[in-house]
Coordinates of C-alpha atoms in Angstrom, one line a residue:
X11 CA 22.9 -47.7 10.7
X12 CA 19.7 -49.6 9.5
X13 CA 17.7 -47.4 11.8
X14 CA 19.5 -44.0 11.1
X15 CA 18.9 -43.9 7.6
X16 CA 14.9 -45.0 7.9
X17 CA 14.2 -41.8 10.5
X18 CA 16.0 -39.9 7.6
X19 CA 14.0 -41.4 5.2
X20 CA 10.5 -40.4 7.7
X21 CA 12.1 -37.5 8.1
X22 CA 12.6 -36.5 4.2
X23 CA 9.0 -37.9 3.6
X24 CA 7.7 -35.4 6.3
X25 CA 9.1 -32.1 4.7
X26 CA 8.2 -33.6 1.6
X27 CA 4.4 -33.4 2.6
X28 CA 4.9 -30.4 4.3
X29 CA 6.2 -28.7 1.4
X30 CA 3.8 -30.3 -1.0
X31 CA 0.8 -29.1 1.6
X32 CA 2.4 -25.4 1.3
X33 CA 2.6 -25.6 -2.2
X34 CA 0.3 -23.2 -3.9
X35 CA -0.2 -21.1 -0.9
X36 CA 0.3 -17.4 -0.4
X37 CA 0.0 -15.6 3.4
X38 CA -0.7 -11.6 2.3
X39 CA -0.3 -9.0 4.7
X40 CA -2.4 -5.6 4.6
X41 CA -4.4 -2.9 6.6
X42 CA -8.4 -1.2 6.6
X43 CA -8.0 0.7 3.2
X44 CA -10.8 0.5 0.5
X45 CA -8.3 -0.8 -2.0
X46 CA -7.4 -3.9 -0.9
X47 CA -11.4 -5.0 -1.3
X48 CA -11.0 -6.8 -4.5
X49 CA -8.6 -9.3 -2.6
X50 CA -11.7 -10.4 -0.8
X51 CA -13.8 -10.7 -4.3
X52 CA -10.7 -12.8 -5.1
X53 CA -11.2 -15.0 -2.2
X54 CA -14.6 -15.5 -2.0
X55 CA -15.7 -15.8 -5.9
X56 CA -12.9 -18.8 -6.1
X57 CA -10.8 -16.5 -8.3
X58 CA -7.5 -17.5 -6.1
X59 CA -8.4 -21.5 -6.3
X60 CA -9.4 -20.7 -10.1
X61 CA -5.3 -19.8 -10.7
X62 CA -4.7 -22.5 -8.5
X63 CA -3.4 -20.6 -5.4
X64 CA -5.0 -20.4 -1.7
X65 CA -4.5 -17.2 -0.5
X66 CA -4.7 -16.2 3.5
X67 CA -5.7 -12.4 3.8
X68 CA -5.0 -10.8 7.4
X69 CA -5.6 -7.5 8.3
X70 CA -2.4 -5.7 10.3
X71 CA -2.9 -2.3 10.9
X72 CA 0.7 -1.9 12.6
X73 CA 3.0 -1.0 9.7
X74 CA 6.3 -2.0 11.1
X75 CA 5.1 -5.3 12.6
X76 CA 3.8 -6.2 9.0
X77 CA 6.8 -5.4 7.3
X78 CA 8.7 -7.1 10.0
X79 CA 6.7 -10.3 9.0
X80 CA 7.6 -9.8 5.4
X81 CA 11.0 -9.6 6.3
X82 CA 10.8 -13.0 8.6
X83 CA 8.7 -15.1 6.2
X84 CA 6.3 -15.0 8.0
X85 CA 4.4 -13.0 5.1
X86 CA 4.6 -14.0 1.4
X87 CA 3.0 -10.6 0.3
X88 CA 2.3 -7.3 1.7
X89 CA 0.2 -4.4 0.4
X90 CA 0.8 -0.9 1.2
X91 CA 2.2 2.3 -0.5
X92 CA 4.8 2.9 -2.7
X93 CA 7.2 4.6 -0.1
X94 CA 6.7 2.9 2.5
X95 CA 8.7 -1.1 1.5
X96 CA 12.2 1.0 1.8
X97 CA 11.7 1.9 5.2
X98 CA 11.7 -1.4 6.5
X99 CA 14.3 -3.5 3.8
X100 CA 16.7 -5.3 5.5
X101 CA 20.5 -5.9 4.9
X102 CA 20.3 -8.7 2.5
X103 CA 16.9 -9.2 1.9
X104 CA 15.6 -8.0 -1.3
X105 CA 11.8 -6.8 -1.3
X106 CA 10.2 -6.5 -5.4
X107 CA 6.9 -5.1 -6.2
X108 CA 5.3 -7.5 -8.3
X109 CA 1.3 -5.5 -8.6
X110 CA 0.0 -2.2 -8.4
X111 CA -3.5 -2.1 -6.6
X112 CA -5.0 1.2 -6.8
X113 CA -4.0 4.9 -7.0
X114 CA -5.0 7.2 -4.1
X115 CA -7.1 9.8 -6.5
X116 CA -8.4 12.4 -3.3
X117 CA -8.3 9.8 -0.9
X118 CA -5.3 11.4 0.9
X119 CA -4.3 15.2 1.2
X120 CA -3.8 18.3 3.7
X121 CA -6.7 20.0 5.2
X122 CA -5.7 23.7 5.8
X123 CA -6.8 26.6 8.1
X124 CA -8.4 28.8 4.9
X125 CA -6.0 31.5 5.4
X126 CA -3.4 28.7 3.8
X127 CA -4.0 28.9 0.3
X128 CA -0.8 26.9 -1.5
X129 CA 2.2 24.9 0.1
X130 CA 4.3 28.1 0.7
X131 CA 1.9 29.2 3.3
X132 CA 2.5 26.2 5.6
X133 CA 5.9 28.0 6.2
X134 CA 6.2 28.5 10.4
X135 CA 2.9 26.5 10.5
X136 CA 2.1 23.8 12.7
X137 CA 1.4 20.6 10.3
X138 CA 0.1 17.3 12.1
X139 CA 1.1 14.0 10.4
X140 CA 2.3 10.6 11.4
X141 CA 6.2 10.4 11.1
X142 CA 7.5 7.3 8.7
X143 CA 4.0 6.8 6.9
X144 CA 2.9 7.8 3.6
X145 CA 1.9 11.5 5.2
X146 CA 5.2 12.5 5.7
X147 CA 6.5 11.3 2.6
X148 CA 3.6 13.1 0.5
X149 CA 4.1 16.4 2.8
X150 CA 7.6 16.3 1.7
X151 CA 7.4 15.7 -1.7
X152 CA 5.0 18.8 -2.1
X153 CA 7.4 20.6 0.0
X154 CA 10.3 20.0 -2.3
X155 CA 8.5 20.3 -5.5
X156 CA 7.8 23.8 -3.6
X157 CA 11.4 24.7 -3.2
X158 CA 10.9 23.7 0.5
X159 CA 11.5 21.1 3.3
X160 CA 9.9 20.0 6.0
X161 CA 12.4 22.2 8.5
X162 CA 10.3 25.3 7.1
X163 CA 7.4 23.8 8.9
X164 CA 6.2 22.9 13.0
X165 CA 5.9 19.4 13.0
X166 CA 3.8 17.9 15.0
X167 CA 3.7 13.7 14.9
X168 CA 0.7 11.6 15.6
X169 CA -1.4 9.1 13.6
X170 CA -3.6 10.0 10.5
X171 CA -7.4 9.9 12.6
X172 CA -5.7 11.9 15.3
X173 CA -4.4 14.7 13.5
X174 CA -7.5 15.1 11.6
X175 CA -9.1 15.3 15.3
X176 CA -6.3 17.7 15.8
X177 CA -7.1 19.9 13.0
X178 CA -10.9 20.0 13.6
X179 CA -10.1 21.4 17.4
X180 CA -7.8 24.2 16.0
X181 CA -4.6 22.6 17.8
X182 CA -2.8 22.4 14.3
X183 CA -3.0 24.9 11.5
X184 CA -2.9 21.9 9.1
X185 CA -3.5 18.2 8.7
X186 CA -1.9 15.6 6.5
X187 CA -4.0 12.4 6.7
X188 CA -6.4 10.1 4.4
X189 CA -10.4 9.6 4.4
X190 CA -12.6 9.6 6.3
X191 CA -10.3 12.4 8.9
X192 CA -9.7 14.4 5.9
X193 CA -13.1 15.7 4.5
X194 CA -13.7 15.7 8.1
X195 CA -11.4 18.5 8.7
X196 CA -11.9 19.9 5.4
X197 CA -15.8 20.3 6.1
X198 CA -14.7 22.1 9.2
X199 CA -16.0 25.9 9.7
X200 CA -12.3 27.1 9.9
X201 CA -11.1 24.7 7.0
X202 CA -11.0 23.5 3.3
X203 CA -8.7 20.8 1.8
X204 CA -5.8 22.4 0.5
X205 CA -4.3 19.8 -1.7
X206 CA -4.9 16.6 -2.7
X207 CA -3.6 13.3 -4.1
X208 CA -5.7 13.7 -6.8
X209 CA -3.4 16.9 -7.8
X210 CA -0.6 14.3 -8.0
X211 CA -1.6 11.2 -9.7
X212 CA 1.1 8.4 -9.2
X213 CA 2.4 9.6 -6.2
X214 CA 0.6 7.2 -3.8
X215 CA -0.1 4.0 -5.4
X216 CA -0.6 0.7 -3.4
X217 CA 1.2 -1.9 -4.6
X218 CA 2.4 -5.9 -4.0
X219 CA 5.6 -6.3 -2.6
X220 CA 7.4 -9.8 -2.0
X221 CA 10.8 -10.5 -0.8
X222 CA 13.5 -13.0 -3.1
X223 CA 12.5 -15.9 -0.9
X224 CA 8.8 -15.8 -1.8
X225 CA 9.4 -14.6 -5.6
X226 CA 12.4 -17.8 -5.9
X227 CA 9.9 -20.0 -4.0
X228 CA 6.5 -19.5 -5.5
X229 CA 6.7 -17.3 -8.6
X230 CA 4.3 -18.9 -10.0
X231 CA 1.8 -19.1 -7.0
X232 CA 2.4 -15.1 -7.4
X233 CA 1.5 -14.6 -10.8
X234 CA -1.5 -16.4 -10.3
X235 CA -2.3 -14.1 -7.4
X236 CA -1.7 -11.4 -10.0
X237 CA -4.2 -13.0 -12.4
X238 CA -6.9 -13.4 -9.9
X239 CA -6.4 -9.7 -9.0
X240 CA -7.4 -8.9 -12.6
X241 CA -10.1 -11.3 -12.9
X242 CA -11.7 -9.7 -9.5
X243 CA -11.9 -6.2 -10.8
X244 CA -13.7 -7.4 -14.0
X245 CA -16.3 -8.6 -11.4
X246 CA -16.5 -5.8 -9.9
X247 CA -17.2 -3.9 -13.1
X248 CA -19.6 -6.1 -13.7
X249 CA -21.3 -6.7 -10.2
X250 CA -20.8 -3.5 -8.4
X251 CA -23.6 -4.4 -5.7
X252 CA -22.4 -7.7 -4.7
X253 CA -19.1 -6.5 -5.1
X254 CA -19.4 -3.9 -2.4
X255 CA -21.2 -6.3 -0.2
X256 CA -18.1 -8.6 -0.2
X257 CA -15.6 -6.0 0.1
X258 CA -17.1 -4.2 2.7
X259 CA -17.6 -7.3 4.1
X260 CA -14.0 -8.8 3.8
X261 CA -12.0 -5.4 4.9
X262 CA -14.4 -4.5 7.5
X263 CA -13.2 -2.1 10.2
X264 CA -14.6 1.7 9.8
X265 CA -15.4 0.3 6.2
X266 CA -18.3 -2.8 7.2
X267 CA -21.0 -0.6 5.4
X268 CA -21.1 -1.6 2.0
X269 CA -22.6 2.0 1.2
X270 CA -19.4 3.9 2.8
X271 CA -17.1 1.4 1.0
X272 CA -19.0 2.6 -2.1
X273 CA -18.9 6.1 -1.2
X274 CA -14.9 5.6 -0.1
X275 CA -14.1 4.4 -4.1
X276 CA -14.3 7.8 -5.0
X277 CA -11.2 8.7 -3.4
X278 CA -9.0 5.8 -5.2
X279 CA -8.7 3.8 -8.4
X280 CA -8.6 0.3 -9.0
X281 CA -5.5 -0.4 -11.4
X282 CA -6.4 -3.3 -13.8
X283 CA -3.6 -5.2 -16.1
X284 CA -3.5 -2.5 -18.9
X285 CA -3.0 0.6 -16.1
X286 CA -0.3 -1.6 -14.3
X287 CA 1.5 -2.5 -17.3
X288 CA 1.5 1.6 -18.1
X289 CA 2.4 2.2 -14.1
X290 CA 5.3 -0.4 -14.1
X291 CA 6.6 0.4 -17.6
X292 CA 9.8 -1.7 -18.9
X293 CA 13.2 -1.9 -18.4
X294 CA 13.9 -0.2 -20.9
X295 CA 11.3 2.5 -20.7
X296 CA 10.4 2.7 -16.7
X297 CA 7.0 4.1 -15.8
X298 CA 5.4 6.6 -13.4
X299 CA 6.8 3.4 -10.1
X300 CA 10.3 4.7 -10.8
X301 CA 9.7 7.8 -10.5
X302 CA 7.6 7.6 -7.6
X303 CA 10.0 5.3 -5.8
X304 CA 12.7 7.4 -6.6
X305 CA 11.4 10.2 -5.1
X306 CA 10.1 7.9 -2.0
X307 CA 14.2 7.0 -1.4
X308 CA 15.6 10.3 -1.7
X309 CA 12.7 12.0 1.0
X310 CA 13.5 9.0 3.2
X311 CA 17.6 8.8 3.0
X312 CA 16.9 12.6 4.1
X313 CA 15.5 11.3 7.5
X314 CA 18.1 8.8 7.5
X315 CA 15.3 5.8 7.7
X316 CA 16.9 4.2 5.2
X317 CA 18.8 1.1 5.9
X318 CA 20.4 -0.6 2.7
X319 CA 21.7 0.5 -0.5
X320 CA 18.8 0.0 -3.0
X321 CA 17.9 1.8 -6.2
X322 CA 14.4 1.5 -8.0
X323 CA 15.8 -0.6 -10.5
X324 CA 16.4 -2.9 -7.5
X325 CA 13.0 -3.2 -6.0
X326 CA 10.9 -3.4 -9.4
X327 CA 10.0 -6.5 -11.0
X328 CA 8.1 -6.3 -14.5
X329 CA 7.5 -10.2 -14.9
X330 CA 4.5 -10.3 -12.5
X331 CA 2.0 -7.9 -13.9
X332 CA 1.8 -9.3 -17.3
X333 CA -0.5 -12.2 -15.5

């Protein structure tokens, strides 16, 4: 009996130190994108230690394999689009965004065949985008804001680079993907960008998404997060050289130049505490997320990707972005 209860005492010491050494630490989740630089900044000015979180950054370019972390625990945070958390929610597991990184102001859009002037002239067209990302569910939002859906259209699915290589070799009449394939096909001799997401501010915003585990267990490790965020883009202002150098740096990939990263910020914008405190809104008086997300469930219970009953109400959280 005398030996039974000391292994459960070792035993309850070793979790103990095991969650003591996990306290304060945050695993976040995210792909190559110019916006999730300032995480690096974050990281590597001691802005995350400063608010007395360490935070682990990996780079996963594979969508469903991130979320599918997020949903495991395996992930405390994520960062990606707006649209895209639904997608991958699982039957009892809630998912909250808790930060809202930047706004996508040109950096996404449709290059066109010049002949195709507005969205009505896609009807009967051949349009390249990668089903289930944040291509299709921007298409499809223009398309319904144009009295339209995507069955007016020729469909054709494959990743973002390779549909702007699509467009370029006159396969596709149109392309909807993200920098840098898209001023590539737009510079093209038969093409010009039709419409970008700079013509609809709000509708593709990166955000910080955690699930009720991660929020219940380290709420406050998250709001620091949130703080440190903040406190990066100030530097940023501030340094724009040396912050360039570290993000480029930190997100690497087709983005390693700190000159392209610079020239890549033209197509987004940072969102600092008073733009996410606008963006989020209140309870009481919901900002441009709801409306966004709202917009993100309806295109996507149209293709039936949805898996669970959630509203936007659901998957908001206002208590993080106050810092």
């Amino acid at each position: 009996m005398m030996k039974t209860l000391k292994l459960l005492a070792l035993a309850a010491s070793v979790m103990a130190m095991a969650s003591a050494a996990d306290a304060g630490s945050l695993k976040l989740g995210h792909s190559t994108w110019v916006g999730y630089g300032p995480f690096y900044i974050a990281r590597d000015k001691g802005f995350f230690k400063d608010e007395g979180v360490d935070v682990e950054l990996v780079i996963m370019e594979d969508t469903p394999i991130k979320m599918g972390a997020l949903m495991a625990g395996q992930l405390d945070l994520v960062a990606s689009t707006v649209d895209e958390f639904p997608i991958y929610m699982k039957p009892g597991i809630g998912v909250h965004y808790v930060l809202a990184v930047d706004n996508s102001k040109g950096g996404d859009g449709i290059a066109a065949n010049k002949d195709i002037t507005k969205i009505e002239d896609l009807k009967g067209k051949k349009v390249a985008f990668e089903e289930g990302s944040v291509s299709q569910f921007f298409l499809n939002a223009l398309l319904k804001d144009a009295g339209m859906s995507q069955a007016d259209i020729e469909p054709v699915n494959m990743a973002a680079t390779d549909a702007g290589v699509a467009f370029a070799a006159k396969q596709v009449d149109a392309a909807v993907t993200w920098e840098p394939a898209l001023s590539q096909g737009a510079k093209s001799e038969h093409g010009h960008l039709l419409l970008s997401s700079a013509d609809k501010p709000g509708l593709i915003t990166d955000v910080v998404a955690a699930t009720d585990a991660t929020l219940k267990d380290k709420s406050a490790d998250v709001k620091g997060f949130v703080r440190a965020w903040y406190k990066a883009l100030d530097f940023a202002k501030q340094h724009p050289d040396e912050a360039n150098e570290i993000m480029a740096k930190g997100v690497g990939g087709w983005l390693n130049d700190p000159k392209v990263f610079a020239e890549t910020l033209s197509g987004i914008e940072y969102l600092d505490k008073d733009k996410n405190l606008a963006f989020f809104g209140t309870k009481e008086a919901p900002g441009q997320i709801t409306k966004t997300l709202g917009t993100a469930l309806d295109v996507w219970k149209s293709f039936g990707r949805i898996q669970v009953d959630v509203k936007p109400e659901d998957m908001i959280d206002y208590g993080y972005v106050g810092g």
